[in-house]
Amino acid sequence: MTSPIETEALDEFYLRYYVGHKGKFGHEFMEFELSPSGKLRYANNSNYKQDSMIRKEVFVSPAVVEEVKRIIIESEITKEDDQNWKEPDKEGRQELEIKIGNEHIAFTCAEIGSLFDVNESSDPEGLRIFYYLTMDLKCLMFSLISLHFKINPIPK
């Protein structure tokens, strides 16, 4: 059982993820952030075929925020260090910032194309944790955004 002080510390929470690059179509990126209030902000910018930036904002329930915290804590990402990960380059960059309880950590690395990139890195174990966590978080955030903006309540 957690004490009131530990519970209050865990209430401090923030998550931000960014992946992007600058190429022949300009600055293309995807970013989301989740605050303890449940505000989920999403942005996706692609200039391919003159697409415009997509921005979405939605509030999720406290249960969703708690599930995201659980996913992060169980991944043990806060025990990792990005020192031996490939630095961002012209091919792109990824950023993951997490504030959970008394821990505040930020990771930056090159864009990861596949598990091959992970396995070829100087720290495959740590980068694998980062890779799978970001994949899980992206899937969850895409699902939440899609559910909120595409669902038809009761068909007529």
mmCIF file of C-alpha atoms in Angstrom:
data_model
loop_
_atom_site.group_PDB
_atom_site.id
_atom_site.type_symbol
_atom_site.label_atom_id
_atom_site.label_comp_id
_atom_site.label_asym_id
_atom_site.label_seq_id
_atom_site.Cartn_x
_atom_site.Cartn_y
_atom_site.Cartn_z
ATOM 1 C CA MET A 1 0.000 0.000 0.000
ATOM 2 C CA THR A 2 1.335 3.439 -0.905
ATOM 3 C CA SER A 3 1.481 6.239 1.616
ATOM 4 C CA PRO A 4 -0.305 9.573 0.970
ATOM 5 C CA ILE A 5 3.073 11.195 0.288
ATOM 6 C CA GLU A 6 3.963 8.526 -2.329
ATOM 7 C CA THR A 7 0.497 8.842 -3.888
ATOM 8 C CA GLU A 8 0.861 12.620 -4.099
ATOM 9 C CA ALA A 9 4.307 12.262 -5.698
ATOM 10 C CA LEU A 10 2.938 9.858 -8.326
ATOM 11 C CA ASP A 11 0.230 12.414 -9.152
ATOM 12 C CA GLU A 12 2.953 14.536 -10.715
ATOM 13 C CA PHE A 13 2.848 13.295 -14.272
ATOM 14 C CA TYR A 14 3.621 14.504 -17.772
ATOM 15 C CA LEU A 15 4.377 12.678 -21.018
ATOM 16 C CA ARG A 16 5.565 14.051 -24.357
ATOM 17 C CA TYR A 17 6.713 12.145 -27.415
ATOM 18 C CA TYR A 18 8.021 13.605 -30.674
ATOM 19 C CA VAL A 19 9.315 11.965 -33.822
ATOM 20 C CA GLY A 20 10.236 13.907 -36.930
ATOM 21 C CA HIS A 21 12.652 14.935 -39.617
ATOM 22 C CA LYS A 22 13.314 17.687 -42.108
ATOM 23 C CA GLY A 23 13.351 16.534 -45.699
ATOM 24 C CA LYS A 24 12.195 17.417 -49.185
ATOM 25 C CA PHE A 25 8.648 17.971 -47.877
ATOM 26 C CA GLY A 26 9.809 20.280 -45.078
ATOM 27 C CA HIS A 27 9.492 19.595 -41.344
ATOM 28 C CA GLU A 28 7.398 16.457 -40.955
ATOM 29 C CA PHE A 29 6.612 15.253 -37.460
ATOM 30 C CA MET A 30 4.196 13.575 -35.096
ATOM 31 C CA GLU A 31 3.902 14.639 -31.474
ATOM 32 C CA PHE A 32 1.643 13.965 -28.533
ATOM 33 C CA GLU A 33 1.568 15.011 -24.916
ATOM 34 C CA LEU A 34 -0.522 13.907 -21.969
ATOM 35 C CA SER A 35 -0.901 15.972 -18.809
ATOM 36 C CA PRO A 36 -2.157 14.831 -15.379
ATOM 37 C CA SER A 37 -5.469 16.622 -16.013
ATOM 38 C CA GLY A 38 -6.090 14.133 -18.823
ATOM 39 C CA LYS A 39 -5.512 16.619 -21.633
ATOM 40 C CA LEU A 40 -4.162 14.729 -24.625
ATOM 41 C CA ARG A 41 -2.738 16.890 -27.397
ATOM 42 C CA TYR A 42 -1.778 15.434 -30.759
ATOM 43 C CA ALA A 43 -0.132 17.041 -33.779
ATOM 44 C CA ASN A 44 0.890 15.540 -37.092
ATOM 45 C CA ASN A 45 2.544 17.582 -39.824
ATOM 46 C CA SER A 46 3.159 16.166 -43.263
ATOM 47 C CA ASN A 47 3.565 18.294 -46.346
ATOM 48 C CA TYR A 48 3.385 15.290 -48.663
ATOM 49 C CA LYS A 49 0.909 16.143 -51.442
ATOM 50 C CA GLN A 50 0.300 19.511 -49.755
ATOM 51 C CA ASP A 51 -1.212 17.929 -46.629
ATOM 52 C CA SER A 52 -1.814 20.345 -43.793
ATOM 53 C CA MET A 53 -1.030 20.019 -40.115
ATOM 54 C CA ILE A 54 -3.457 17.966 -38.056
ATOM 55 C CA ARG A 55 -4.008 19.115 -34.477
ATOM 56 C CA LYS A 56 -6.331 17.340 -32.072
ATOM 57 C CA GLU A 57 -7.003 17.863 -28.399
ATOM 58 C CA VAL A 58 -9.131 15.673 -26.165
ATOM 59 C CA PHE A 59 -9.551 14.964 -22.476
ATOM 60 C CA VAL A 60 -9.219 11.362 -21.324
ATOM 61 C CA SER A 61 -10.436 9.846 -18.070
ATOM 62 C CA PRO A 62 -8.266 9.460 -14.959
ATOM 63 C CA ALA A 63 -8.308 5.700 -15.621
ATOM 64 C CA VAL A 64 -6.545 6.270 -18.957
ATOM 65 C CA VAL A 65 -3.915 8.486 -17.309
ATOM 66 C CA GLU A 66 -3.358 5.794 -14.669
ATOM 67 C CA GLU A 67 -2.979 3.136 -17.374
ATOM 68 C CA VAL A 68 -0.365 5.224 -19.179
ATOM 69 C CA LYS A 69 1.502 5.640 -15.879
ATOM 70 C CA ARG A 70 1.325 1.877 -15.322
ATOM 71 C CA ILE A 71 2.713 1.172 -18.804
ATOM 72 C CA ILE A 72 5.600 3.583 -18.228
ATOM 73 C CA ILE A 73 6.414 2.261 -14.751
ATOM 74 C CA GLU A 74 6.302 -1.393 -15.849
ATOM 75 C CA SER A 75 8.586 -0.666 -18.811
ATOM 76 C CA GLU A 76 11.280 0.521 -16.373
ATOM 77 C CA ILE A 77 12.339 3.136 -18.934
ATOM 78 C CA THR A 78 13.404 5.500 -16.132
ATOM 79 C CA LYS A 79 16.315 3.136 -15.402
ATOM 80 C CA GLU A 80 17.705 3.631 -18.911
ATOM 81 C CA ASP A 81 20.213 6.154 -20.246
ATOM 82 C CA ASP A 82 20.352 7.425 -23.831
ATOM 83 C CA GLN A 83 24.086 8.179 -23.698
ATOM 84 C CA ASN A 84 24.972 5.250 -26.003
ATOM 85 C CA TRP A 85 22.042 5.657 -28.390
ATOM 86 C CA LYS A 86 22.532 7.041 -31.874
ATOM 87 C CA GLU A 87 22.409 10.842 -31.850
ATOM 88 C CA PRO A 88 19.693 12.581 -33.910
ATOM 89 C CA ASP A 89 20.813 13.275 -37.466
ATOM 90 C CA LYS A 90 19.447 14.428 -40.821
ATOM 91 C CA GLU A 91 17.359 11.252 -40.960
ATOM 92 C CA GLY A 92 15.367 12.404 -37.950
ATOM 93 C CA ARG A 93 15.005 12.440 -34.217
ATOM 94 C CA GLN A 94 12.834 11.032 -31.461
ATOM 95 C CA GLU A 95 12.236 12.604 -28.078
ATOM 96 C CA LEU A 96 10.498 11.117 -25.070
ATOM 97 C CA GLU A 97 9.976 13.225 -21.959
ATOM 98 C CA ILE A 98 8.424 11.740 -18.838
ATOM 99 C CA LYS A 99 7.718 13.238 -15.447
ATOM 100 C CA ILE A 100 6.346 10.651 -13.094
ATOM 101 C CA GLY A 101 6.465 11.217 -9.386
ATOM 102 C CA ASN A 102 9.861 12.608 -8.420
ATOM 103 C CA GLU A 103 11.528 11.402 -11.619
ATOM 104 C CA HIS A 104 11.862 13.641 -14.671
ATOM 105 C CA ILE A 105 13.701 12.117 -17.594
ATOM 106 C CA ALA A 106 14.132 13.015 -21.243
ATOM 107 C CA PHE A 107 15.491 10.799 -24.009
ATOM 108 C CA THR A 108 16.687 11.914 -27.433
ATOM 109 C CA CYS A 109 17.884 9.670 -30.221
ATOM 110 C CA ALA A 110 17.846 9.175 -33.965
ATOM 111 C CA GLU A 111 14.659 7.988 -35.596
ATOM 112 C CA ILE A 112 14.363 4.197 -35.270
ATOM 113 C CA GLY A 113 13.243 2.539 -38.484
ATOM 114 C CA SER A 114 13.026 -1.042 -37.254
ATOM 115 C CA LEU A 115 14.321 -3.563 -34.747
ATOM 116 C CA PHE A 116 17.383 -3.914 -36.970
ATOM 117 C CA ASP A 117 18.383 -0.366 -35.921
ATOM 118 C CA VAL A 118 17.829 -1.338 -32.288
ATOM 119 C CA ASN A 119 19.900 -4.522 -32.530
ATOM 120 C CA GLU A 120 22.762 -2.681 -34.265
ATOM 121 C CA SER A 121 22.983 0.019 -31.580
ATOM 122 C CA SER A 122 25.606 0.290 -28.825
ATOM 123 C CA ASP A 123 22.891 -0.319 -26.211
ATOM 124 C CA PRO A 124 20.380 -2.738 -27.753
ATOM 125 C CA GLU A 125 18.740 -3.659 -24.413
ATOM 126 C CA GLY A 126 18.036 -0.066 -23.396
ATOM 127 C CA LEU A 127 17.015 1.042 -26.878
ATOM 128 C CA ARG A 128 14.686 -1.978 -27.150
ATOM 129 C CA ILE A 129 12.838 -0.831 -24.011
ATOM 130 C CA PHE A 130 12.549 2.664 -25.518
ATOM 131 C CA TYR A 131 11.412 1.260 -28.883
ATOM 132 C CA TYR A 132 8.670 -0.969 -27.480
ATOM 133 C CA LEU A 133 7.469 1.646 -25.000
ATOM 134 C CA THR A 134 7.148 4.308 -27.688
ATOM 135 C CA MET A 135 5.368 1.829 -29.978
ATOM 136 C CA ASP A 136 2.897 0.962 -27.196
ATOM 137 C CA LEU A 137 2.297 4.619 -26.375
ATOM 138 C CA LYS A 138 1.827 5.579 -30.043
ATOM 139 C CA CYS A 139 -0.698 2.764 -30.556
ATOM 140 C CA LEU A 140 -2.635 3.798 -27.451
ATOM 141 C CA MET A 141 -2.649 7.512 -28.343
ATOM 142 C CA PHE A 142 -3.665 6.846 -31.968
ATOM 143 C CA SER A 143 -6.503 4.639 -30.700
ATOM 144 C CA LEU A 144 -7.727 7.280 -28.254
ATOM 145 C CA ILE A 145 -7.614 10.057 -30.859
ATOM 146 C CA SER A 146 -9.327 7.866 -33.477
ATOM 147 C CA LEU A 147 -12.007 6.750 -31.046
ATOM 148 C CA HIS A 148 -12.797 10.268 -29.980
ATOM 149 C CA PHE A 149 -12.935 11.867 -33.416
ATOM 150 C CA LYS A 150 -14.302 9.054 -35.606
ATOM 151 C CA ILE A 151 -16.867 7.257 -33.480
ATOM 152 C CA ASN A 152 -20.539 7.492 -34.429
ATOM 153 C CA PRO A 153 -22.587 7.281 -31.209
ATOM 154 C CA ILE A 154 -25.834 5.613 -32.293
ATOM 155 C CA PRO A 155 -26.472 4.903 -35.964
ATOM 156 C CA LYS A 156 -29.660 6.470 -37.328
#
